[in-house]
Coordinates of C-alpha atoms in Angstrom, one line a residue:
X1 CA 0.0 0.0 0.0
X2 CA 2.8 2.4 0.9
X3 CA 4.5 1.8 -2.5
X4 CA 1.3 2.4 -4.4
X5 CA 0.7 5.6 -2.6
X6 CA 4.2 6.7 -3.2
X7 CA 3.9 5.9 -6.9
X8 CA 0.6 7.8 -7.2
X9 CA 2.1 10.8 -5.4
X10 CA 5.1 10.8 -7.8
X11 CA 2.8 10.3 -10.8
X12 CA 0.6 13.2 -9.7
X13 CA 3.6 15.4 -9.1
X14 CA 5.0 14.7 -12.6
X15 CA 1.6 15.5 -14.2
X16 CA 1.3 18.8 -12.3
X17 CA 4.9 19.7 -13.0
X18 CA 4.3 19.1 -16.7
X19 CA 1.1 21.2 -16.6
X20 CA 2.9 24.0 -14.8
X21 CA 5.8 23.9 -17.3
X22 CA 3.3 24.2 -20.2
X23 CA 1.5 27.0 -18.5
X24 CA 4.7 28.9 -17.8
X25 CA 5.9 28.4 -21.4
X26 CA 2.6 29.7 -22.7
X27 CA 2.8 32.8 -20.6
X28 CA 6.5 33.4 -21.4
X29 CA 5.6 33.4 -25.1
X30 CA 2.6 35.7 -24.4
X31 CA 0.4 33.3 -26.3
X32 CA -2.7 34.3 -24.4
X33 CA -5.4 36.0 -26.4
X34 CA -7.3 38.0 -23.8
X35 CA -9.9 39.0 -26.4
X36 CA -11.2 35.4 -26.8
X37 CA -12.5 34.1 -23.5
X38 CA -12.2 30.4 -22.9
X39 CA -15.0 28.1 -22.0
X40 CA -13.9 28.1 -18.4
X41 CA -14.0 31.9 -18.3
X42 CA -17.6 31.9 -19.7
X43 CA -18.6 29.4 -17.1
X44 CA -17.1 31.6 -14.3
X45 CA -19.2 34.5 -15.6
X46 CA -22.3 32.3 -15.6
X47 CA -21.7 31.1 -12.0
X48 CA -21.1 34.7 -10.9
X49 CA -24.4 35.6 -12.6
X50 CA -26.3 33.0 -10.6
X51 CA -24.9 34.6 -7.4
X52 CA -26.1 38.0 -8.5
X53 CA -29.5 36.6 -9.6
X54 CA -30.0 35.0 -6.2
X55 CA -29.4 38.3 -4.5
X56 CA -31.7 40.2 -6.8
X57 CA -34.4 37.5 -6.6
X58 CA -34.3 37.6 -2.8
X59 CA -34.7 41.4 -2.7
X60 CA -37.5 41.4 -5.3
X61 CA -39.4 38.6 -3.5
X62 CA -39.0 40.4 -0.1
X63 CA -40.1 43.8 -1.6
X64 CA -43.1 42.2 -3.3
X65 CA -44.3 40.6 0.0
X66 CA -43.6 43.7 2.0
X67 CA -45.3 46.2 -0.4
X68 CA -47.9 44.3 -2.3
X69 CA -49.0 41.3 -0.2
X70 CA -52.5 41.8 1.1
X71 CA -51.9 40.2 4.5
X72 CA -49.8 41.4 7.4
X73 CA -48.9 37.7 7.9
X74 CA -47.0 37.9 4.6
X75 CA -45.6 41.4 5.0
X76 CA -43.6 40.7 8.1
X77 CA -41.8 37.7 6.5
X78 CA -41.3 39.9 3.5
X79 CA -39.5 42.5 5.5
X80 CA -37.3 39.8 7.0
X81 CA -36.5 38.6 3.5
X82 CA -35.6 42.2 2.4
X83 CA -33.2 42.5 5.3
X84 CA -31.7 39.1 4.4
X85 CA -31.3 40.2 0.8
X86 CA -29.5 43.4 1.8
X87 CA -27.2 41.2 3.8
X88 CA -26.5 39.1 0.7
X89 CA -25.3 42.2 -1.2
X90 CA -21.5 42.2 -1.4
X91 CA -21.0 45.8 -0.2
X92 CA -17.7 47.3 -1.5
X93 CA -14.8 47.9 0.9
X94 CA -14.6 51.3 2.5
X95 CA -11.8 53.6 1.5
X96 CA -11.7 55.0 5.0
X97 CA -11.2 51.6 6.6
X98 CA -8.6 50.7 4.0
X99 CA -6.6 53.9 4.8
X100 CA -5.7 54.4 1.2
X101 CA -3.9 57.5 0.0
X102 CA -4.0 59.6 -3.1
X103 CA -1.4 61.2 -5.3
X104 CA -1.6 64.3 -3.2
X105 CA -0.5 62.3 -0.1
X106 CA 2.2 60.4 -1.9
X107 CA 3.7 62.5 -4.8
X108 CA 7.0 60.6 -4.9
X109 CA 5.5 57.2 -4.9
X110 CA 2.9 58.1 -7.6
X111 CA 5.7 59.7 -9.7
X112 CA 7.4 56.3 -9.6
X113 CA 4.2 54.5 -10.3
X114 CA 3.7 56.8 -13.4
X115 CA 7.1 55.8 -14.7
X116 CA 6.5 52.1 -14.1
X117 CA 3.1 52.3 -15.8
X118 CA 4.5 54.2 -18.7
X119 CA 7.2 51.7 -19.2
X120 CA 4.9 48.6 -19.2
X121 CA 2.0 50.3 -20.9
X122 CA -0.5 49.7 -18.1
X123 CA -2.8 51.9 -15.9
X124 CA -1.8 53.7 -12.7
X125 CA -3.7 53.0 -9.4
X126 CA -5.9 55.8 -8.0
X127 CA -5.2 54.8 -4.4
X128 CA -2.4 53.2 -2.5
X129 CA -2.7 51.6 0.9
X130 CA -0.3 49.9 3.4
X131 CA -1.1 47.0 5.6
X132 CA 0.8 44.6 8.0
X133 CA 0.7 41.6 5.6
X134 CA 3.8 40.2 4.0
X135 CA 2.3 40.6 0.6
X136 CA 1.0 43.1 -2.0
X137 CA -2.3 43.1 -3.8
X138 CA -4.5 45.0 -6.2
X139 CA -8.3 45.3 -6.5
X140 CA -11.0 47.6 -7.8
X141 CA -13.0 49.8 -5.6
X142 CA -15.8 50.8 -7.9
X143 CA -14.0 52.4 -10.8
X144 CA -11.0 53.2 -8.8
X145 CA -7.9 51.0 -8.9
X146 CA -6.3 50.3 -5.5
X147 CA -2.8 49.1 -4.8
X148 CA -2.0 47.7 -1.4
X149 CA 1.6 47.3 -0.3
X150 CA 2.5 45.1 2.6
X151 CA 4.8 47.1 4.8
X152 CA 7.0 44.1 5.8
X153 CA 7.6 43.1 2.2
X154 CA 8.4 46.7 1.1
X155 CA 10.9 47.1 4.0
X156 CA 12.5 43.7 3.4
X157 CA 12.9 44.1 -0.3
X158 CA 16.0 45.8 -1.8
X159 CA 15.4 48.7 -4.2
X160 CA 15.6 46.7 -7.4
X161 CA 13.1 44.2 -6.0
X162 CA 10.8 47.0 -5.1
X163 CA 10.8 48.1 -8.7
X164 CA 10.0 44.5 -9.7
X165 CA 7.2 44.4 -7.1
X166 CA 5.6 47.6 -8.5
X167 CA 5.9 46.3 -12.0
X168 CA 4.3 43.0 -11.0
X169 CA 1.3 44.6 -9.2
X170 CA 0.6 47.2 -11.9
X171 CA 0.8 44.2 -14.3
X172 CA -2.3 42.8 -12.5
X173 CA -4.2 45.9 -13.6
X174 CA -3.2 45.3 -17.2
X175 CA -3.7 41.5 -17.2
X176 CA -6.8 41.2 -15.0
X177 CA -7.8 37.6 -14.3
X178 CA -11.4 36.5 -14.5
X179 CA -12.1 36.8 -10.8
X180 CA -11.0 40.5 -10.6
X181 CA -13.6 42.0 -12.9
X182 CA -16.5 44.2 -11.6
X183 CA -18.9 41.3 -12.5
X184 CA -17.1 38.4 -10.9
X185 CA -15.2 39.9 -8.0
X186 CA -18.4 41.0 -6.1
X187 CA -19.9 37.6 -6.6
X188 CA -16.9 35.8 -5.2
X189 CA -16.8 38.2 -2.3
X190 CA -20.5 37.5 -1.6
X191 CA -20.0 33.8 -1.6
X192 CA -17.2 34.1 0.9
X193 CA -19.4 36.3 3.0
X194 CA -22.2 33.8 2.9
X195 CA -19.8 31.0 3.9
X196 CA -18.5 32.9 6.8
X197 CA -22.0 33.5 8.3
X198 CA -23.1 29.9 7.8
X199 CA -19.9 28.7 9.4
X200 CA -20.6 30.8 12.4
X201 CA -24.2 29.6 12.6
X202 CA -23.0 26.0 12.5
X203 CA -20.0 26.3 14.7
X204 CA -20.8 28.7 17.5
X205 CA -22.9 27.0 20.2
X206 CA -25.4 28.9 22.3
X207 CA -24.7 29.3 26.0
X208 CA -27.6 28.1 28.1
X209 CA -29.6 25.1 29.2
X210 CA -30.7 22.0 27.4
X211 CA -33.3 23.8 25.3
X212 CA -30.7 26.1 23.7
X213 CA -28.4 23.2 23.1
X214 CA -31.1 21.4 21.2
X215 CA -31.7 24.6 19.2
X216 CA -27.9 24.6 18.4
X217 CA -28.0 21.1 17.2
X218 CA -31.1 21.8 15.0
X219 CA -29.4 24.9 13.5
X220 CA -26.2 22.9 12.7
X221 CA -28.2 20.2 11.0
X222 CA -30.2 22.7 8.9
X223 CA -27.2 24.7 8.0
X224 CA -25.0 21.8 7.0
X225 CA -26.3 21.1 3.5
X226 CA -26.1 24.9 2.7
X227 CA -22.5 25.0 3.9
X228 CA -21.7 22.0 1.7
X229 CA -23.4 23.5 -1.3
X230 CA -21.6 26.9 -0.9
X231 CA -18.2 25.1 -0.4
X232 CA -18.7 23.1 -3.6
X233 CA -19.8 26.2 -5.5
X234 CA -16.8 28.3 -4.4
X235 CA -14.5 25.4 -5.2
X236 CA -16.0 25.0 -8.7
X237 CA -15.6 28.8 -9.3
X238 CA -12.0 28.8 -8.1
X239 CA -11.2 25.7 -10.1
X240 CA -12.6 27.2 -13.4
X241 CA -10.8 30.5 -12.7
X242 CA -7.5 28.9 -11.6
X243 CA -5.9 28.6 -15.1
X244 CA -6.6 32.2 -16.0
X245 CA -5.3 33.4 -12.6
X246 CA -2.0 31.5 -13.0
X247 CA -1.5 32.7 -16.5
X248 CA -2.1 36.3 -15.4
X249 CA 0.4 35.8 -12.5
X250 CA 3.1 34.8 -15.0
X251 CA 2.3 37.8 -17.2
X252 CA 2.7 40.0 -14.2
X253 CA 6.0 38.4 -13.5
X254 CA 7.1 39.3 -17.0
X255 CA 6.2 42.9 -16.2
X256 CA 8.3 42.6 -13.0
X257 CA 11.3 41.4 -15.1
X258 CA 10.8 44.3 -17.6
X259 CA 10.6 46.9 -14.7
X260 CA 13.2 45.7 -12.2
X261 CA 15.3 43.6 -14.6
X262 CA 16.1 39.9 -14.2
X263 CA 18.0 40.5 -11.0
X264 CA 15.2 42.6 -9.5
X265 CA 12.6 40.0 -10.3
X266 CA 14.7 37.2 -8.8
X267 CA 15.4 39.4 -5.7
X268 CA 11.7 39.9 -5.3
X269 CA 11.0 36.2 -5.3
X270 CA 13.9 35.6 -2.9
X271 CA 12.4 38.2 -0.6
X272 CA 9.0 36.5 -0.8
X273 CA 10.6 33.2 0.2
X274 CA 12.2 34.9 3.2
X275 CA 8.8 35.5 4.8
X276 CA 9.5 33.2 7.8
X277 CA 12.8 34.9 8.5
X278 CA 11.0 38.3 8.4
X279 CA 8.3 37.0 10.7
X280 CA 10.9 35.8 13.2
X281 CA 12.7 39.1 13.1
X282 CA 9.5 41.0 13.8
X283 CA 8.8 38.6 16.7
X284 CA 12.2 39.2 18.2
X285 CA 11.8 43.0 17.9
X286 CA 8.3 42.8 19.5
X287 CA 9.6 40.8 22.5
X288 CA 12.6 43.1 23.0
X289 CA 10.7 46.2 22.1
X290 CA 13.2 47.1 19.5
X291 CA 12.7 48.7 16.1
X292 CA 11.0 46.0 14.0
X293 CA 12.1 47.4 10.6
X294 CA 15.7 47.7 11.7
X295 CA 15.6 44.1 12.8
X296 CA 14.1 43.0 9.5
X297 CA 16.7 44.9 7.5
X298 CA 19.6 43.5 9.6
X299 CA 18.3 40.0 9.4
X300 CA 18.0 40.0 5.6
X301 CA 21.3 41.8 5.2
X302 CA 23.0 38.7 6.6
X303 CA 21.5 36.5 3.8
X304 CA 24.1 35.1 1.5
X305 CA 23.8 33.1 -1.8
X306 CA 23.8 29.8 0.1
X307 CA 20.8 30.9 2.2
X308 CA 18.9 32.0 -0.9
X309 CA 19.6 28.8 -2.8
X310 CA 18.5 26.8 0.2
X311 CA 15.1 28.6 0.3
X312 CA 14.7 28.1 -3.5
X313 CA 15.4 24.4 -3.1
X314 CA 12.8 24.2 -0.4
X315 CA 10.4 26.0 -2.7
X316 CA 10.8 23.3 -5.3
X317 CA 9.1 20.9 -2.9
X318 CA 5.9 23.0 -2.8
X319 CA 2.8 20.9 -3.8
X320 CA 1.0 22.0 -6.9
X321 CA -2.7 21.6 -7.4
X322 CA -4.8 22.1 -10.4
X323 CA -7.1 24.6 -8.5
X324 CA -4.2 26.8 -7.3
X325 CA -4.7 30.4 -8.4
X326 CA -1.0 31.1 -8.2
X327 CA 1.9 29.2 -9.6
X328 CA 4.5 27.9 -7.1
X329 CA 7.5 30.0 -6.3
X330 CA 9.7 27.4 -8.0
X331 CA 7.8 27.8 -11.3
X332 CA 8.0 31.6 -11.0
X333 CA 11.8 31.4 -10.4
X334 CA 12.1 29.1 -13.4
X335 CA 10.3 31.7 -15.5
X336 CA 12.8 34.4 -14.6
X337 CA 15.8 32.1 -15.1
X338 CA 14.6 30.8 -18.5
X339 CA 14.2 34.3 -19.9
X340 CA 17.0 36.2 -21.5
X341 CA 18.8 38.2 -18.8
X342 CA 17.8 41.9 -19.0
X343 CA 18.6 45.0 -17.0
X344 CA 16.0 47.2 -15.2
X345 CA 13.7 49.1 -17.5
X346 CA 13.1 51.7 -14.8
X347 CA 16.1 53.2 -13.2
X348 CA 15.8 55.2 -9.9
X349 CA 18.7 57.1 -8.5
X350 CA 19.8 57.2 -4.8
X351 CA 18.4 60.6 -4.1
X352 CA 14.9 59.6 -5.3
X353 CA 15.0 56.5 -3.1
X354 CA 15.9 58.7 -0.1
X355 CA 13.0 61.0 -0.8
X356 CA 10.6 58.1 -1.3
X357 CA 11.8 56.4 1.9
X358 CA 11.2 59.7 3.9
X359 CA 7.7 60.0 2.3
X360 CA 6.6 56.4 3.1
X361 CA 8.2 56.2 6.6
X362 CA 5.1 57.3 8.6
X363 CA 2.8 54.9 6.7
X364 CA 5.3 52.0 7.1
X365 CA 5.8 52.8 10.8
X366 CA 2.0 52.8 11.3
X367 CA 1.6 49.4 9.7
X368 CA 4.6 48.1 11.6
X369 CA 3.1 49.2 14.9
X370 CA -0.1 47.2 14.1
X371 CA 2.0 44.2 13.2
X372 CA 4.2 44.4 16.3
X373 CA 1.2 44.8 18.6
X374 CA -0.4 41.7 17.1
X375 CA 2.8 39.7 17.5
X376 CA 3.4 41.0 21.1
X377 CA -0.1 40.2 22.3
X378 CA 0.1 36.7 20.9
X379 CA 2.9 36.0 23.3

């Protein structure tokens, strides 16, 4: 039995590696025709449409019962249905809660973003936010494009890796995957919102006597099929969108190479692989009440080629799945290494970096304080 399982695991790994290699080669050749949606993309649009239809139908039914139904017995449930339908609506994220900043707040950063966008031929974000996550992301807030930079990643990355990071993230605006559109993104967000509520209804027991415990058991039983249905629906949506998402990730990596050069793109991936080292550095600073960003920079400054190669070797062992929305770090590194080596397409002098660092310092420090507090209170 053990040998069979080992053989199956190796066979699955070879199949996934072959699939990943083909996907990477396709992206590297830029052989993706965005003007011709695939069958999977059309299916994702249809699944998103069913989510929107469910929300609209719920609101219409509730409004009809509330306003037109002749009996008060029907109007009261109608009002409840309306309130439930409003809950189903995937309300957009608040700019105030995000803490996003405009060109007026960050002139140096937006000047650099203008140069990156001009070089790669993509759009510029309208808003930029900072958060404590070791990542970066983009999304749409209505018609406004939002770039979110993870403070730990920005601090940990060397200058040429930061250029590659900006090129990669702005590349997502140019190569939007199927789940980032104004039609599909709200539907996906709504599904996750529904799953969260059903999970809380099914998992959180009521405090009280035997009667309330019975109610808890009944609610769990009633909620279970809906939880299973939503889980399957979200999985199917993610599965159909995964290929598009991976391809767009590779295209964004090509933009990272174009912006920061081959060395910058590789340095960015090495910095991403150093996430555990950065986390440990922040933890040490939190316990000692030292400067977290100084500890992060000092820790990564000690990295040598042997350390980076060891992290890359470990990344090769990452499991690949057909429903993964992102290619593995190993595949992304191969993409950079297989391409012809190029220099940075956007060059920034030392004086500009100093001005940019001074401009971003209060925002990075604010995000760092949140991160340090979260780590400190965990201990």
